[in-house]
Coordinates of C-alpha atoms in Angstrom, one line a residue:
Chain Z
X49 CA -33.6 25.9 8.8
X50 CA -30.0 25.9 7.8
X51 CA -27.5 26.6 10.6
X52 CA -25.3 28.8 8.4
X53 CA -27.0 31.0 5.9
X54 CA -25.7 33.4 3.3
X55 CA -27.2 36.2 1.3
X56 CA -27.4 36.8 -1.5
X57 CA -27.0 33.3 -3.1
X58 CA -26.2 34.8 -6.5
X59 CA -25.3 38.3 -7.6
X60 CA -24.1 39.8 -10.7
X61 CA -22.5 43.4 -10.5
X62 CA -20.3 45.7 -12.5
X63 CA -16.7 46.7 -12.0
X64 CA -16.4 49.4 -9.4
X65 CA -19.5 48.6 -7.4
X66 CA -19.5 48.1 -3.7
X67 CA -21.0 44.6 -2.7
X68 CA -21.7 43.2 0.7
X69 CA -22.1 39.5 1.3
X70 CA -23.8 38.5 4.5
X71 CA -23.5 35.5 6.7
X72 CA -25.6 34.4 9.7
X73 CA -25.4 31.4 11.9
X74 CA -27.4 29.7 14.6
X75 CA -24.9 27.2 15.7
X76 CA -23.7 29.4 18.5
X77 CA -20.0 29.3 17.3
X78 CA -17.5 31.9 18.1
X79 CA -15.4 31.4 15.1
X80 CA -16.3 32.5 11.6
X81 CA -14.5 32.5 8.3
X82 CA -14.8 33.8 4.7
X83 CA -13.4 31.7 1.8
X84 CA -13.5 32.1 -1.9
X85 CA -13.3 29.1 -4.3
X86 CA -12.0 29.2 -7.8
X87 CA -11.8 26.3 -10.2
X88 CA -8.6 24.4 -9.8
X89 CA -7.4 26.5 -6.7
X90 CA -9.4 25.1 -3.8
X91 CA -10.9 27.3 -1.0
X92 CA -8.7 30.2 0.0
X93 CA -9.1 32.0 3.3
X94 CA -10.0 35.7 3.0
X95 CA -10.7 36.7 6.6
X96 CA -11.5 35.0 9.9
X97 CA -12.8 36.1 13.3
X98 CA -12.4 34.2 16.5
X99 CA -14.8 36.4 18.5
X100 CA -16.7 39.7 17.9
X101 CA -13.6 41.8 18.7
X102 CA -11.1 39.6 16.8
X103 CA -10.6 40.1 13.1
X104 CA -7.7 38.6 11.2
X105 CA -6.6 38.6 7.6
X106 CA -6.3 35.4 5.7
X107 CA -4.0 34.7 2.7
X108 CA -6.0 36.8 0.2
X109 CA -7.5 39.8 2.0
X110 CA -6.4 42.5 -0.4
X111 CA -9.6 44.1 -2.0
X112 CA -11.9 42.8 0.9
X113 CA -13.0 44.0 4.3
X114 CA -15.2 42.4 6.9
X115 CA -17.4 43.3 9.8
X116 CA -18.4 41.1 12.7
X117 CA -21.5 42.7 13.9
X118 CA -22.5 40.0 16.5
X119 CA -21.5 36.6 17.3
X120 CA -23.9 35.3 14.8
X121 CA -23.1 37.6 11.9
X122 CA -20.0 38.1 9.8
X123 CA -20.2 40.2 6.6
X124 CA -17.7 40.4 3.7
X125 CA -17.4 43.6 1.6
X126 CA -15.8 44.3 -1.7
X127 CA -15.4 48.0 -1.7
X128 CA -14.8 48.3 -5.5
X129 CA -15.4 45.0 -7.2
X130 CA -13.2 43.9 -10.0
X131 CA -13.7 41.0 -12.5
X132 CA -11.1 38.7 -10.9
X133 CA -13.2 38.7 -7.7
X134 CA -15.7 36.6 -9.6
X135 CA -15.9 33.5 -7.6
X136 CA -17.9 31.3 -5.3
X137 CA -17.8 32.7 -1.7
X138 CA -18.4 30.6 1.4
X139 CA -18.8 31.5 5.0
X140 CA -18.0 28.9 7.6
X141 CA -18.1 28.5 11.4
X142 CA -16.4 26.4 13.9
X143 CA -16.5 25.7 17.6
X144 CA -13.1 25.7 19.4
X145 CA -14.2 22.5 21.1
X146 CA -14.9 20.7 17.8
X147 CA -11.6 19.5 16.8
X148 CA -11.3 21.7 13.7
X149 CA -14.5 20.8 11.8
X150 CA -15.9 23.7 10.0
X151 CA -19.5 24.2 8.8
X152 CA -20.2 25.9 5.7
X153 CA -22.9 28.1 4.3
X154 CA -24.5 27.4 0.9
X155 CA -22.2 29.9 -0.8
X156 CA -22.7 33.0 -2.8
X157 CA -22.0 33.0 -6.5
X158 CA -20.6 36.4 -7.4
X159 CA -20.0 37.6 -11.0
X160 CA -18.2 40.8 -11.5
X161 CA -18.7 42.2 -15.1
Chain T
X237 CA 4.4 25.2 -4.2
X238 CA 0.8 24.7 -3.0
X239 CA 0.4 23.6 0.7
X240 CA -2.0 20.8 -0.3
X241 CA -1.9 19.1 -3.7
X242 CA -4.4 16.6 -5.2
X243 CA -4.8 14.8 -8.5
X244 CA -7.9 16.6 -9.8
X245 CA -9.1 13.4 -11.6
X246 CA -11.8 12.7 -12.7
X247 CA -11.8 9.2 -11.5
X248 CA -14.6 7.4 -13.5
X249 CA -15.5 4.1 -11.8
X250 CA -18.3 1.7 -12.2
X251 CA -20.7 1.0 -9.2
X252 CA -19.2 -1.5 -6.9
X253 CA -15.7 -0.7 -7.8
X254 CA -12.9 0.4 -5.4
X255 CA -11.3 3.8 -6.0
X256 CA -8.4 5.3 -4.1
X257 CA -6.6 8.6 -4.3
X258 CA -3.9 10.5 -2.5
X259 CA -3.1 14.1 -1.4
X260 CA 0.2 15.5 -0.6
X261 CA 1.0 18.3 1.9
X262 CA 4.1 20.5 2.0
X263 CA 4.3 21.3 5.7
X264 CA 5.9 18.6 7.6
X265 CA 4.7 20.2 10.9
X266 CA 1.0 19.7 9.8
X267 CA -0.9 18.4 12.7
X268 CA -4.5 17.4 11.6
X269 CA -5.9 16.0 8.4
X270 CA -9.4 15.6 7.1
X271 CA -11.3 14.7 4.0
X272 CA -14.3 16.9 3.0
X273 CA -16.8 16.1 0.4
X274 CA -18.3 18.7 -2.0
X275 CA -21.2 18.0 -4.3
X276 CA -21.5 20.1 -7.4
X277 CA -21.8 23.8 -6.6
X278 CA -22.6 23.1 -3.0
X279 CA -20.9 23.6 0.4
X280 CA -18.1 21.3 1.6
X281 CA -18.9 19.0 4.4
X282 CA -16.7 17.0 6.6
X283 CA -16.4 13.3 5.5
X284 CA -13.9 12.1 8.0
X285 CA -10.8 12.9 10.0
X286 CA -7.6 11.1 9.3
X287 CA -5.8 9.6 12.3
X288 CA -2.1 8.5 12.4
X289 CA -3.2 4.9 12.7
X290 CA -5.6 5.0 9.8
X291 CA -9.3 4.8 10.2
X292 CA -12.5 3.4 8.6
X293 CA -15.9 4.8 8.3
X294 CA -18.2 2.2 6.6
X295 CA -17.0 2.0 3.0
X296 CA -14.3 4.8 3.4
X297 CA -10.9 4.2 4.6
X298 CA -8.4 7.0 5.3
X299 CA -4.6 6.6 5.7
X300 CA -1.8 9.1 6.9
X301 CA 1.7 8.7 5.9
X302 CA 3.8 11.2 7.7
X303 CA 7.3 10.1 6.4
X304 CA 6.1 10.8 2.8
X305 CA 3.6 13.6 3.7
X306 CA 0.5 12.1 2.0
X307 CA -3.0 11.1 3.0
X308 CA -5.1 8.7 1.1
X309 CA -8.9 8.0 0.7
X310 CA -10.2 4.6 -0.4
X311 CA -13.8 4.1 -1.3
X312 CA -15.0 0.5 -1.4
X313 CA -18.1 -0.8 -3.2
X314 CA -18.7 2.5 -4.8
X315 CA -22.3 3.9 -5.0
X316 CA -23.7 6.4 -7.5
X317 CA -24.2 8.7 -4.4
X318 CA -20.4 8.7 -3.9
X319 CA -20.1 10.9 -7.0
X320 CA -18.5 14.2 -5.7
X321 CA -15.4 16.2 -5.3
X322 CA -13.3 15.1 -2.3
X323 CA -11.2 17.8 -0.7
X324 CA -8.1 17.1 1.2
X325 CA -7.7 19.5 4.2
X326 CA -4.8 20.0 6.5
X327 CA -4.3 22.0 9.7
X328 CA -0.8 23.3 10.1
X329 CA -1.1 24.7 13.7
X330 CA -3.4 25.0 16.6
X331 CA -5.1 28.1 15.4
X332 CA -7.9 26.3 13.6
X333 CA -7.0 27.6 10.2
X334 CA -7.4 25.0 7.5
X335 CA -5.7 24.6 4.1
X336 CA -7.7 23.1 1.4
X337 CA -6.7 21.1 -1.7
X338 CA -8.3 21.8 -4.9
X339 CA -10.2 18.5 -4.8
X340 CA -10.4 15.2 -6.6
X341 CA -13.4 14.5 -8.6
X342 CA -15.0 11.0 -8.4
X343 CA -17.8 10.0 -10.8
X344 CA -19.5 6.6 -10.2
X345 CA -21.5 5.3 -13.2
X346 CA -24.2 2.7 -13.3

């Protein structure tokens, strides 16, 4: 079984809809991240969490919110989706003892029409 | 200016060739450097860390030039399986946040 899982893997939705992307991990890592990837732009950090009570904005948090329900679960919400949020979304985890290596989930491909 | 810039490529090379490409970073205080590999539409995975003295991992060699603020990756004796996008990744501080380049695409042909 994969260590970092994301659901759904693909989603098509309409402008204005609320969407939740979920991430679960079995690696036992405290640190979790949400990124989006757009062609030609690389991965950009949306939100990150260093433990259950710690949530921080990344470089592009506008239009997104997150919830860290447990050490193993970190959800990303789009309260009112818009077309420019169409992207590939990755969740990642890291261990503070692990010299910065991040472990990524398989990604969620989101299309907002 | 982007924090991490890469030549997007693609670099099209025959099997057995050597291919090399660079990445530049803007923050002179950057502390840690990495190459990640990303196969088409899949998640990025750590390929190797880049150390100040340069380092090798099999057919892969990474170099860091702090004076000119770039890192490089060289792939020797290219295999078809090396076809992927290589992401340059930089850590600017001790808070475990990473900055990713947009990637360099390498295609190895038979």
